[in-house]
JSON list of C-alpha atoms in Angstrom, two decimals:
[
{"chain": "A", "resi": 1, "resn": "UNK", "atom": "CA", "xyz": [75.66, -179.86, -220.53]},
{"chain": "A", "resi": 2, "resn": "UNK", "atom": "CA", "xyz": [74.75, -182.94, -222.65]},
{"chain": "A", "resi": 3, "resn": "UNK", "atom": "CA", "xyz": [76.27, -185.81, -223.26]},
{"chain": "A", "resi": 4, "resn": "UNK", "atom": "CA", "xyz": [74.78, -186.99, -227.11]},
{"chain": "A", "resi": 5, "resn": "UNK", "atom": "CA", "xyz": [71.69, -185.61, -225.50]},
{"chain": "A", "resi": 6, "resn": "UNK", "atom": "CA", "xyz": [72.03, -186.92, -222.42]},
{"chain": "A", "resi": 7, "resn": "UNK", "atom": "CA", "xyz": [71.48, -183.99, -219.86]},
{"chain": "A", "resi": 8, "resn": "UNK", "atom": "CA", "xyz": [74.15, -184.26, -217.47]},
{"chain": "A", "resi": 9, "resn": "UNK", "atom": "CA", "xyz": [72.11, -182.60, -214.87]},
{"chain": "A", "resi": 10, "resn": "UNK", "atom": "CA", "xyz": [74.16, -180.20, -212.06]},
{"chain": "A", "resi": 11, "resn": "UNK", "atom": "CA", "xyz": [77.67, -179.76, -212.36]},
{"chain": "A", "resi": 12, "resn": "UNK", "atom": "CA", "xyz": [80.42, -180.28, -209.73]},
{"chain": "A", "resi": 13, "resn": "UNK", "atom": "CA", "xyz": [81.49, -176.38, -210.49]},
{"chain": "A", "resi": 14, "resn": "UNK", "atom": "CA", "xyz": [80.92, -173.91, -212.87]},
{"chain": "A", "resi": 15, "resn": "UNK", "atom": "CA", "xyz": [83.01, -171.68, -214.06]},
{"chain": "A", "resi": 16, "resn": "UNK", "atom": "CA", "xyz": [83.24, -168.65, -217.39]},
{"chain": "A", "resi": 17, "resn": "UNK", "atom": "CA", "xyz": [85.93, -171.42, -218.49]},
{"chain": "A", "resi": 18, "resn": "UNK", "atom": "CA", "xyz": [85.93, -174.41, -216.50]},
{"chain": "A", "resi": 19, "resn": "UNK", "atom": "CA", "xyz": [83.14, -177.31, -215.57]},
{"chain": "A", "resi": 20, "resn": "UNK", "atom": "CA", "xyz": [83.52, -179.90, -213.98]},
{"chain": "A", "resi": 21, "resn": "UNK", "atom": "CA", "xyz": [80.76, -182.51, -214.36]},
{"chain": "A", "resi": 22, "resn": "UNK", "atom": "CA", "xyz": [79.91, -185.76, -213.73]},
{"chain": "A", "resi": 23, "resn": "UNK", "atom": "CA", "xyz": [79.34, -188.30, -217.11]},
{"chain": "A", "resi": 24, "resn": "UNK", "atom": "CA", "xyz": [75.41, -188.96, -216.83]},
{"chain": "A", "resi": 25, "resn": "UNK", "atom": "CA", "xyz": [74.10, -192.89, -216.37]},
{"chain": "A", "resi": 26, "resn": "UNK", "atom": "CA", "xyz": [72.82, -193.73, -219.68]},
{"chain": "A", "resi": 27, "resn": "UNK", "atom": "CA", "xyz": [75.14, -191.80, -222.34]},
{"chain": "A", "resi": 28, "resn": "UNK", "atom": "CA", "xyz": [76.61, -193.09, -225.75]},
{"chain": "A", "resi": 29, "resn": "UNK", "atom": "CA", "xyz": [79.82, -191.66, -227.30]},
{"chain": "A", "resi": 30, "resn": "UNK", "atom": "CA", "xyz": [78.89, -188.76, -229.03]},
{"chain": "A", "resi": 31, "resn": "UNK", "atom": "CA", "xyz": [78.68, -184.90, -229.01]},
{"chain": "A", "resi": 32, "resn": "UNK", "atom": "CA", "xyz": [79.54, -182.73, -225.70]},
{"chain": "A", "resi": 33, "resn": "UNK", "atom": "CA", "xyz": [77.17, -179.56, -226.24]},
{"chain": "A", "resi": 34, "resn": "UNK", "atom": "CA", "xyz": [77.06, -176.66, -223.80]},
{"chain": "A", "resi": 35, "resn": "UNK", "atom": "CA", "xyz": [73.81, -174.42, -224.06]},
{"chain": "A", "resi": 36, "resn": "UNK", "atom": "CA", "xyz": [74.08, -171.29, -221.78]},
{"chain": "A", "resi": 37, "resn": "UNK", "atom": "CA", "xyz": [70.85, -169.17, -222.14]},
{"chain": "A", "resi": 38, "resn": "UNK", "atom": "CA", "xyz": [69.84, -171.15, -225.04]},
{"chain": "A", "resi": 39, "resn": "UNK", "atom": "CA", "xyz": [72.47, -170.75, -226.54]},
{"chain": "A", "resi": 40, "resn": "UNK", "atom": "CA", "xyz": [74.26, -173.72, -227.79]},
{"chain": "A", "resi": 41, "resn": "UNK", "atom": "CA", "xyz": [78.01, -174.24, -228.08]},
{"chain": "A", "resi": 42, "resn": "UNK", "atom": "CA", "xyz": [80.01, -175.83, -230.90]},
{"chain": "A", "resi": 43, "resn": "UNK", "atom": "CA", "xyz": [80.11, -179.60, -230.99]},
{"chain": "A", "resi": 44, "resn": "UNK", "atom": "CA", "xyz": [82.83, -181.70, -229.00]},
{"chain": "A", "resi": 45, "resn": "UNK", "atom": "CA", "xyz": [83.56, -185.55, -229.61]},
{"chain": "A", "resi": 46, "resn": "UNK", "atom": "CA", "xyz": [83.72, -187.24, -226.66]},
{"chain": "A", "resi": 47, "resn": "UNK", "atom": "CA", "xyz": [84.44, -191.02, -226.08]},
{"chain": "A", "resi": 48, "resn": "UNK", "atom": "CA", "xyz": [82.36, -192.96, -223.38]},
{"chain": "A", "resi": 49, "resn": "UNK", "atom": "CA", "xyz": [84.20, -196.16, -222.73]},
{"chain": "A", "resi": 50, "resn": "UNK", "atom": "CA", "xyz": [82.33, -199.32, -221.37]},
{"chain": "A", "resi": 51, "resn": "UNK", "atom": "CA", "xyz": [82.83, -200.44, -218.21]},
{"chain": "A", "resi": 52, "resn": "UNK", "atom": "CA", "xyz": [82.09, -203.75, -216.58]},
{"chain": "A", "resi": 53, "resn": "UNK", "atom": "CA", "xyz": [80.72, -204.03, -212.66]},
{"chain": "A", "resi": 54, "resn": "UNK", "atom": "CA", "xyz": [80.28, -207.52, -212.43]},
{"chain": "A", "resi": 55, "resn": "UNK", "atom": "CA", "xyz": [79.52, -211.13, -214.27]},
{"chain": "A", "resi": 56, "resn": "UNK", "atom": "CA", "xyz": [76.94, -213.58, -212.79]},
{"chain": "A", "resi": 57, "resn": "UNK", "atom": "CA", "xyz": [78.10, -215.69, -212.03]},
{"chain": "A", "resi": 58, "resn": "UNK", "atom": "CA", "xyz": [81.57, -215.39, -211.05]},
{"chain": "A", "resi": 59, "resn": "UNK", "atom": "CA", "xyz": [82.64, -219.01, -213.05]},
{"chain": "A", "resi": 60, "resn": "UNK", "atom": "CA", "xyz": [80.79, -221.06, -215.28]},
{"chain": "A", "resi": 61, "resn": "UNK", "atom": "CA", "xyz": [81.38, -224.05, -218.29]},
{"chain": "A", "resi": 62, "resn": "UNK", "atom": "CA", "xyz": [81.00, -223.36, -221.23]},
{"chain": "A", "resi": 63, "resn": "UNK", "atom": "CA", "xyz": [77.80, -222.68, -223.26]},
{"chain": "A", "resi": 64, "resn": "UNK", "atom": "CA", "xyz": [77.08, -221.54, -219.58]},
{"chain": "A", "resi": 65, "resn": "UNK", "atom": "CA", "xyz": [74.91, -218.34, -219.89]},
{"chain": "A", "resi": 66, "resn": "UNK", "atom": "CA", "xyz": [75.79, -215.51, -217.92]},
{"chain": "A", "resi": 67, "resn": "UNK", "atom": "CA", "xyz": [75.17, -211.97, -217.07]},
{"chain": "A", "resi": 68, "resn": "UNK", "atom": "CA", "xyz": [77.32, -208.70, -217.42]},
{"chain": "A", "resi": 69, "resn": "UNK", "atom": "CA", "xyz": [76.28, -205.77, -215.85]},
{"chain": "A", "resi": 70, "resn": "UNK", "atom": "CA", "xyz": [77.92, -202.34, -216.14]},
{"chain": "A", "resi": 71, "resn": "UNK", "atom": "CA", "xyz": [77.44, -199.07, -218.38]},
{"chain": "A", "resi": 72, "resn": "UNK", "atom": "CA", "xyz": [77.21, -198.14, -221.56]},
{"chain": "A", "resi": 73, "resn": "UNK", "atom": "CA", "xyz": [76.96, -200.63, -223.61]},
{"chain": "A", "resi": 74, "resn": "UNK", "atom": "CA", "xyz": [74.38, -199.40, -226.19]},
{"chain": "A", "resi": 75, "resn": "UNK", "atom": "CA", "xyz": [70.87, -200.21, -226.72]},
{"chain": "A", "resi": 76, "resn": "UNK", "atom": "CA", "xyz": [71.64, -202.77, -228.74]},
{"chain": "A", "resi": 77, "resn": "UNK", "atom": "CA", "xyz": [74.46, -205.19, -229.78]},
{"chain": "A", "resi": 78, "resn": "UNK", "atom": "CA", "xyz": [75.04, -203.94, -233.05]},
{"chain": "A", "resi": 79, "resn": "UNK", "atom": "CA", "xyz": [78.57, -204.39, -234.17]},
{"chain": "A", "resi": 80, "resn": "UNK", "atom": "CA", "xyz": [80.04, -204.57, -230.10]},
{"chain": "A", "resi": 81, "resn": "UNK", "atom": "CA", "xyz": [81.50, -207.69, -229.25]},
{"chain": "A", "resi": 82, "resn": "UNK", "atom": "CA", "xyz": [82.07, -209.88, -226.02]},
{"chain": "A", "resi": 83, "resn": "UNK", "atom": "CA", "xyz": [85.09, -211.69, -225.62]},
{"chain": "A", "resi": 84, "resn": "UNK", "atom": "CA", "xyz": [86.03, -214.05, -223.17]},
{"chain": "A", "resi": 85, "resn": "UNK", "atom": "CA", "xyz": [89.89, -214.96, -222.50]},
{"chain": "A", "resi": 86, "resn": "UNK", "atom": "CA", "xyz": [90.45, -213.09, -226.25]},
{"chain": "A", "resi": 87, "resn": "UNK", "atom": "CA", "xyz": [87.74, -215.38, -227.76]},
{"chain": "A", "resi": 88, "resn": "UNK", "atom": "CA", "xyz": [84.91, -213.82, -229.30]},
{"chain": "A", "resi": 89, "resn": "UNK", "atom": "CA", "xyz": [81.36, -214.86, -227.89]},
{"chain": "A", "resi": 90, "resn": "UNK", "atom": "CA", "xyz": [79.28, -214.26, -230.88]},
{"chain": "A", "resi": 91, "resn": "UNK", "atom": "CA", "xyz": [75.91, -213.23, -230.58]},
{"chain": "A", "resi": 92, "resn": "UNK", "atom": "CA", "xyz": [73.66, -212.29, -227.16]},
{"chain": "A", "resi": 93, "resn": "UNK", "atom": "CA", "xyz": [71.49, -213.42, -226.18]},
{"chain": "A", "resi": 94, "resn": "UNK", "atom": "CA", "xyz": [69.96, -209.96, -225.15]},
{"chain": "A", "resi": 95, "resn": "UNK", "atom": "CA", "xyz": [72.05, -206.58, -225.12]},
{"chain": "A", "resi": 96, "resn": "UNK", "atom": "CA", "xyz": [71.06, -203.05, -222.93]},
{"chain": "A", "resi": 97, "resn": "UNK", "atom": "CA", "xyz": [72.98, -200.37, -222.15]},
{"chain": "A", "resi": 98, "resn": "UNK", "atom": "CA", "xyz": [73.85, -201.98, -218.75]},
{"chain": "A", "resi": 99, "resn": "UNK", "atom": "CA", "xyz": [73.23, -205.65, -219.09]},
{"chain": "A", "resi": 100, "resn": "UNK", "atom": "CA", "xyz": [74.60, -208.04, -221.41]},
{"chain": "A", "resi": 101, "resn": "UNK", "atom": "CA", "xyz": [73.17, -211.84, -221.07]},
{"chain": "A", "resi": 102, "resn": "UNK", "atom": "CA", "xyz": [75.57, -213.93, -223.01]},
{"chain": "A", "resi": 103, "resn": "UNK", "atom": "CA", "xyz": [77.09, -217.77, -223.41]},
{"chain": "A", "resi": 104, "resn": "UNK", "atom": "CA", "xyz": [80.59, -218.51, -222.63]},
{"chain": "A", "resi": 105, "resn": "UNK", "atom": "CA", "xyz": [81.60, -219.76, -226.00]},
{"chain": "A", "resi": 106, "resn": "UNK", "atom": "CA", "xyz": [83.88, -222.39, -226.91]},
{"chain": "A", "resi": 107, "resn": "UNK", "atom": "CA", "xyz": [87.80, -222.42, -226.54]},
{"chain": "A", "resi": 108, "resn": "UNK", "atom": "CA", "xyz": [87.49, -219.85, -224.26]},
{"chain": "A", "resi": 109, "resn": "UNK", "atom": "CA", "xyz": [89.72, -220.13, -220.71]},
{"chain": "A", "resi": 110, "resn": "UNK", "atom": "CA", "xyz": [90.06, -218.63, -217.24]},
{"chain": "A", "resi": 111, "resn": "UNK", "atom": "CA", "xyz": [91.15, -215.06, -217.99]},
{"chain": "A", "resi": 112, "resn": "UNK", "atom": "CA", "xyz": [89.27, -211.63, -218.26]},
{"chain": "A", "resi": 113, "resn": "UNK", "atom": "CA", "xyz": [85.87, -210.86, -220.29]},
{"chain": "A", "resi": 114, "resn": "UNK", "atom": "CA", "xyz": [86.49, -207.52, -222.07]},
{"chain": "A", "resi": 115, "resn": "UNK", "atom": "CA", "xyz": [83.12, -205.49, -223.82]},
{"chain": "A", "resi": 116, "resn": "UNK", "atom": "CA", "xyz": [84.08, -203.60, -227.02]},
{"chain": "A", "resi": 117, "resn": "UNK", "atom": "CA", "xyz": [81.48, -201.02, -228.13]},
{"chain": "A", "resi": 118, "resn": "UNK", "atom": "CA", "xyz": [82.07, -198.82, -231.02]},
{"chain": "A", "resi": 119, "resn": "UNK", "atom": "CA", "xyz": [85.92, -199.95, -231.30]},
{"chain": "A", "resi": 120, "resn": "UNK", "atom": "CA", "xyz": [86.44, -199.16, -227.77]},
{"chain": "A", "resi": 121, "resn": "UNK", "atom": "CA", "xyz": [86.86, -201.67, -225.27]},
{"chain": "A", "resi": 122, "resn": "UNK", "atom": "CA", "xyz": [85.90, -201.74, -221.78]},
{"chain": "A", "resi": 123, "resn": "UNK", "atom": "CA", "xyz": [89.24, -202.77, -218.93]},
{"chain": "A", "resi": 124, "resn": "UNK", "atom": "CA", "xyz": [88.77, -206.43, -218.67]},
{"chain": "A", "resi": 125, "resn": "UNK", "atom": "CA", "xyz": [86.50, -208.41, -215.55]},
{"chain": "A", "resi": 126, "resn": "UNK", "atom": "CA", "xyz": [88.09, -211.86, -214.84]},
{"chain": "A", "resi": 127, "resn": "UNK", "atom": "CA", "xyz": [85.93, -215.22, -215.21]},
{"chain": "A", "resi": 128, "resn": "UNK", "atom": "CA", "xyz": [87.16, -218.41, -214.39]},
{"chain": "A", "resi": 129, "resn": "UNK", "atom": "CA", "xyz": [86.08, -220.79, -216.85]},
{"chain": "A", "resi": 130, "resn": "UNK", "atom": "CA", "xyz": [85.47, -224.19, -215.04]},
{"chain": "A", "resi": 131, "resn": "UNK", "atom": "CA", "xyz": [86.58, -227.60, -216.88]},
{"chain": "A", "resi": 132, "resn": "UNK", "atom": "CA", "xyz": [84.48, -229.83, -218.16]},
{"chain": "A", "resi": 133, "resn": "UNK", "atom": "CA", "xyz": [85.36, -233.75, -219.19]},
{"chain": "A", "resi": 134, "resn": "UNK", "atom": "CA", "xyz": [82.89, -234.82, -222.22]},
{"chain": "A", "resi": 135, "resn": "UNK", "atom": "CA", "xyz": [84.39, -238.52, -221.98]},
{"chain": "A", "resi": 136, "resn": "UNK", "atom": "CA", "xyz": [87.60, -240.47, -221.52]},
{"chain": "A", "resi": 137, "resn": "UNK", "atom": "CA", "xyz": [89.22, -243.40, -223.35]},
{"chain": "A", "resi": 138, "resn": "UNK", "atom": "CA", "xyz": [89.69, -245.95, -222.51]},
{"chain": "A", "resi": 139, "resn": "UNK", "atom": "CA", "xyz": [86.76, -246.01, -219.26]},
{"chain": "A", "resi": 140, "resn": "UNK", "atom": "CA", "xyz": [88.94, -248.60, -218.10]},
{"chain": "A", "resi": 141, "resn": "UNK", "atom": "CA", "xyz": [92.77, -250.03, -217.37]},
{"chain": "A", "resi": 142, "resn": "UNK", "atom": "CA", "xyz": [95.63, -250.93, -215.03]},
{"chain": "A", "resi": 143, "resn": "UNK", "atom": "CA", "xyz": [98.01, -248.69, -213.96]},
{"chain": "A", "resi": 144, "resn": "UNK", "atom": "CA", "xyz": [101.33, -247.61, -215.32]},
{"chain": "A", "resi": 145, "resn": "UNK", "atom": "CA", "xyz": [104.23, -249.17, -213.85]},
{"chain": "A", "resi": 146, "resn": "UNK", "atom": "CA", "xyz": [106.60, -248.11, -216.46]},
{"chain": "A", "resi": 147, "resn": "UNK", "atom": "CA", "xyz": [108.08, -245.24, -213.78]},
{"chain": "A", "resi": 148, "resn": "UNK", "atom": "CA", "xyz": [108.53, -248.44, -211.15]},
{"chain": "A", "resi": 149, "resn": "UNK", "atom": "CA", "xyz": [110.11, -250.79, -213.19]},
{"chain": "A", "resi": 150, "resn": "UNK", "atom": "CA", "xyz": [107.66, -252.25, -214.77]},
{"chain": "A", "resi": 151, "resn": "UNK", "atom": "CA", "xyz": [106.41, -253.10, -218.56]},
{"chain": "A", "resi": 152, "resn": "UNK", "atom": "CA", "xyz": [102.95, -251.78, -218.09]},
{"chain": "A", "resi": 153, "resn": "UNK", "atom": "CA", "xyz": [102.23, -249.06, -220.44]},
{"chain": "A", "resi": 154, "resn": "UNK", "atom": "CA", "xyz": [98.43, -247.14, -219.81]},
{"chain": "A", "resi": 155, "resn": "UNK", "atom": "CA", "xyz": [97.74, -243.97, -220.85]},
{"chain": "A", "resi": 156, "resn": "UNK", "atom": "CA", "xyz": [93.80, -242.54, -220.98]},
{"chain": "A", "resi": 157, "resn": "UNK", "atom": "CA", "xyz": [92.69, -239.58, -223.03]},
{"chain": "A", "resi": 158, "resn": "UNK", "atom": "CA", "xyz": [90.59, -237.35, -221.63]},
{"chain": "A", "resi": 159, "resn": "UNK", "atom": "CA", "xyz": [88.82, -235.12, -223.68]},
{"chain": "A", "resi": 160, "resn": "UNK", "atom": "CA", "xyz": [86.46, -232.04, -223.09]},
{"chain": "A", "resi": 161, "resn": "UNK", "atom": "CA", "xyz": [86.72, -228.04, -222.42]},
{"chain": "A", "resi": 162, "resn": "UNK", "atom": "CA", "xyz": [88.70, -225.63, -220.59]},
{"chain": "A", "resi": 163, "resn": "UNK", "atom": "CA", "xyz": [91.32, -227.36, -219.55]},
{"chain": "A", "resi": 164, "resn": "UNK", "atom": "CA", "xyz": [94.05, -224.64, -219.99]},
{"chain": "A", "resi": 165, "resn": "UNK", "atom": "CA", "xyz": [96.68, -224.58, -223.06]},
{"chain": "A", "resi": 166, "resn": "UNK", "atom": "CA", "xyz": [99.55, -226.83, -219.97]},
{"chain": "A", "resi": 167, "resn": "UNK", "atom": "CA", "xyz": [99.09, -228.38, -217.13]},
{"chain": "A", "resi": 168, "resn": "UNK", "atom": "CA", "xyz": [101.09, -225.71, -215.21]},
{"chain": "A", "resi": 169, "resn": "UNK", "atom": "CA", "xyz": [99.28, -226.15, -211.51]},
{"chain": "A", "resi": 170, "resn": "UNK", "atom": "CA", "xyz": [96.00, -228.00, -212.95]},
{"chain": "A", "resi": 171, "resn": "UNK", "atom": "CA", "xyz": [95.77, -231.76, -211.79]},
{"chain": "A", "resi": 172, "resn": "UNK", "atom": "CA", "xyz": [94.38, -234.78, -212.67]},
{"chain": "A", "resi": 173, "resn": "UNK", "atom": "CA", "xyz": [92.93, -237.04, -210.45]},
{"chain": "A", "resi": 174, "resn": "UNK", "atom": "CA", "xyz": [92.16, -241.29, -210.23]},
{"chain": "A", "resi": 175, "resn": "UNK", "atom": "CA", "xyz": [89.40, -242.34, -207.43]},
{"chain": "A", "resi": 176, "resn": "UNK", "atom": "CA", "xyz": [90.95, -239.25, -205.30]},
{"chain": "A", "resi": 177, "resn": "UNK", "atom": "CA", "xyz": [94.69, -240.28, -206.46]},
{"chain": "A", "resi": 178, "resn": "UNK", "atom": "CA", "xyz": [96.53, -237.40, -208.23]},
{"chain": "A", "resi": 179, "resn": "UNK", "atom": "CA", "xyz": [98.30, -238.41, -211.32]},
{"chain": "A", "resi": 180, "resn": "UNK", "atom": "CA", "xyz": [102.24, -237.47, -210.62]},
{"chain": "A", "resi": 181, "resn": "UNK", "atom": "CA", "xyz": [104.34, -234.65, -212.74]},
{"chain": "A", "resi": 182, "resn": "UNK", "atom": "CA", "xyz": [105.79, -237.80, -214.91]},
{"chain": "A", "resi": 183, "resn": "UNK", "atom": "CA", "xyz": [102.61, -239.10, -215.79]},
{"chain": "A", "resi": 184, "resn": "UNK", "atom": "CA", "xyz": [101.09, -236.23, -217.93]},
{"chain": "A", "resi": 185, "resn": "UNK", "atom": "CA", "xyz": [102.11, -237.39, -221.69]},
{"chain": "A", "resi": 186, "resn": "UNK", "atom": "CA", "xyz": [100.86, -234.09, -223.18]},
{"chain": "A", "resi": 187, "resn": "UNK", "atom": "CA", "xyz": [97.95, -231.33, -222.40]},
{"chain": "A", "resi": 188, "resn": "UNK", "atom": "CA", "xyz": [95.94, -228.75, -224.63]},
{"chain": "A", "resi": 189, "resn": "UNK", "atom": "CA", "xyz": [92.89, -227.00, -223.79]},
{"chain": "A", "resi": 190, "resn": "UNK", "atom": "CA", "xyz": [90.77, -229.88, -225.33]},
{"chain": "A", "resi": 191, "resn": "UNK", "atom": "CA", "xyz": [92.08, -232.85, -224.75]},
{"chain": "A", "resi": 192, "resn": "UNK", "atom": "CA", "xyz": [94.45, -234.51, -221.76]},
{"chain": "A", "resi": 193, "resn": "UNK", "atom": "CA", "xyz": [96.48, -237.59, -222.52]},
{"chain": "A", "resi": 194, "resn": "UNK", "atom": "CA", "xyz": [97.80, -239.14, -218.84]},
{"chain": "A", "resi": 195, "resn": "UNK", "atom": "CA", "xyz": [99.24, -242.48, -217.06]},
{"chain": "A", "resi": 196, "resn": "UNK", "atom": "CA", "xyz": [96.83, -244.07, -215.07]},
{"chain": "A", "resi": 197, "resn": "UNK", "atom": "CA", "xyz": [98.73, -242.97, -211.72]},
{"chain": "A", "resi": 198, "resn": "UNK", "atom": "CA", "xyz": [100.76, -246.26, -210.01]},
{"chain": "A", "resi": 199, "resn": "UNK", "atom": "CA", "xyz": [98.68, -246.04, -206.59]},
{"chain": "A", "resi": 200, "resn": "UNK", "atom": "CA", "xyz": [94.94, -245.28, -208.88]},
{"chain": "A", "resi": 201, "resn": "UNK", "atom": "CA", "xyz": [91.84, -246.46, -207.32]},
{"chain": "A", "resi": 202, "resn": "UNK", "atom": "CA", "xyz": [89.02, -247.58, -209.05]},
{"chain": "A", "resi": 203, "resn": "UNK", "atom": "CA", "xyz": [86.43, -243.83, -209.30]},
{"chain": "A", "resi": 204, "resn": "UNK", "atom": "CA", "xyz": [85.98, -240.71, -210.99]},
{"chain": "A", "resi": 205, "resn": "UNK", "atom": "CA", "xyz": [88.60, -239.10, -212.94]},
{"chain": "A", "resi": 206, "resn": "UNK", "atom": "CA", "xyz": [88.51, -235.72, -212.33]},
{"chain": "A", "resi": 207, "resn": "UNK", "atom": "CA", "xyz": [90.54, -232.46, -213.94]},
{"chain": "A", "resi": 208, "resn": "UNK", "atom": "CA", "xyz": [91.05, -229.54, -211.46]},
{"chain": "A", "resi": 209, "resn": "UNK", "atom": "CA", "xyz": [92.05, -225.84, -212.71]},
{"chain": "A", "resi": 210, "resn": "UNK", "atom": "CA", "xyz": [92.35, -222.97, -211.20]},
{"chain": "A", "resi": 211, "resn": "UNK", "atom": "CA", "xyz": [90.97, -224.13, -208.13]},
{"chain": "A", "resi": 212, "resn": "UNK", "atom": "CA", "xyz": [87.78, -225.63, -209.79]},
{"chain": "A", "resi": 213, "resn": "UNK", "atom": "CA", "xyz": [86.89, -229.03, -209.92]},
{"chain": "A", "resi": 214, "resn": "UNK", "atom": "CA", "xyz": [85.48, -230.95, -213.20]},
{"chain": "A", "resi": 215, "resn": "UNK", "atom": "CA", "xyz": [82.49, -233.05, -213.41]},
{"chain": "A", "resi": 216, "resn": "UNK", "atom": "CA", "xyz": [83.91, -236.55, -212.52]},
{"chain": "A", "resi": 217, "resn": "UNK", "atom": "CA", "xyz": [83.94, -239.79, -214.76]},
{"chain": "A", "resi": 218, "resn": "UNK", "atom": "CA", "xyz": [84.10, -243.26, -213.94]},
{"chain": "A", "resi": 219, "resn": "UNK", "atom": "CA", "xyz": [87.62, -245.23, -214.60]},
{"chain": "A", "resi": 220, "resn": "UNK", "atom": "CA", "xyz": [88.10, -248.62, -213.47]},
{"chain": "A", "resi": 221, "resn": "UNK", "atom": "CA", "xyz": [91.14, -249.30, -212.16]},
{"chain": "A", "resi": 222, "resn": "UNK", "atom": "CA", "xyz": [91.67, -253.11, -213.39]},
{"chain": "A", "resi": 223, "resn": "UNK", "atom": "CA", "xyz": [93.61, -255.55, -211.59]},
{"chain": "A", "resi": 224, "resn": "UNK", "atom": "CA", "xyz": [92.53, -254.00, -208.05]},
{"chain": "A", "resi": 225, "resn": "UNK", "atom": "CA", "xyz": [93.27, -256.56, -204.97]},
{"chain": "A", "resi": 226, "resn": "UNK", "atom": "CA", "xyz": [94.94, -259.25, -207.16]},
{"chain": "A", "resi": 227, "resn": "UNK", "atom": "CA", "xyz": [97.63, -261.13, -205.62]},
{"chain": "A", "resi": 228, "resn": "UNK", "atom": "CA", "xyz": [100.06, -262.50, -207.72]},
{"chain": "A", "resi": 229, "resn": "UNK", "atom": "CA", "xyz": [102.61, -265.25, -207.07]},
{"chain": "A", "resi": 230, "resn": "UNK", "atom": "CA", "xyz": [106.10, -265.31, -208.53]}
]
């Protein structure tokens, strides 16, 4: 039995009208043939769908370059795609029937990688995209006191990748502090506008998602240790 002419090797059981056989490492979507005595049977389409075994490694940033192993991909990339989180990751940077090396392209978000070969796409393989802060504005500021009675309005934008489309359980954090419910002002995958957290610290911002923590960047918490006298 062949698979596209891939020799499928022994089968499981053979019967006059029955075999049961395993699909051989290596073969395409194609033509079933069986040849009995050199004979060969008619033709039948059969579908190989791609599967994925595992990404390396497990989380990344993006334009991080990782590694998908599995089967049948193709020989070559052709017109198969990679997606990550339903967004498209262009071109590979090398394609083989069972390993994909590819960069997680931007927009893309914690949620599964899916390979589509030949219209046919593979169950998906979850990656967990890890945030990534490219700066913040202002790098410096007091704290909001608006939530304690105060007239103190500061807000910093932080802007950067894969920070989820809300907040739902991601965090923001001041020198360690986390920034309360009430202080996010709004959140997109991009970009993070926040109140600088009443009880901030002078130190590293830092986003959190999914578990995973950003690269940190310096915020200076102004005002730190004065007394004032009324």
């Amino acid at each position: 039995v062949t698979f596209n002419g891939v020799n499928a090797g022994s089968a499981n059981s053979w019967a006059d009208t029955r075999i049961l056989i395993d699909v051989p490492p290596g073969a395409v979507s194609g033509n079933v043939v069986i040849t009995v005595n050199g004979i060969e049977g008619y033709p039948y389409s059969f579908t190989i769908r791609p599967n994925i075994t595992g990404i390396n490694p497990a989380c990344g940033s993006i334009g991080d370059e990782v590694t998908i192993t599995g089967t049948s991909f193709g020989d070559s990339q052709a017109t198969s795609t990679v997606s990550f989180a339903g967004v498209d990751a262009g071109t590979a940077i090398s394609w083989s029937d069972s390993q994909i090396v590819i960069n997680v392209p931007a927009g893309s978000s914690t949620g599964d990688v899916v390979v589509t070969v030949n219209g046919i796409a593979s169950s998906g393989f979850a990656f967990e995209v890890i945030p990534h802060i490219d700066s913040i504005s202002p790098a410096e500021g007091p704290v909001d006191d608006t939530d304690h009675g105060g007239t103190t309005s500061s807000v910093v934008t932080i802007s950067g990748t894969a920070f989820g489309n809300t907040s739902g359980s991601s965090t923001v954090s001041f020198g360690g502090v986390l920034a309360e419910e009430h202080d996010y002002v709004s959140w997109s995958n991009t970009e993070i506008q926040v109140k600088v957290p009443y009880d901030a610290v002078t130190g590293n911002i830092v986003v959190t998602c999914a578990g995973h923590d950003s690269n940190g960047v310096y915020f200076i918490v102004t005002g730190e240790g004065e007394i004032i006298i009324q």
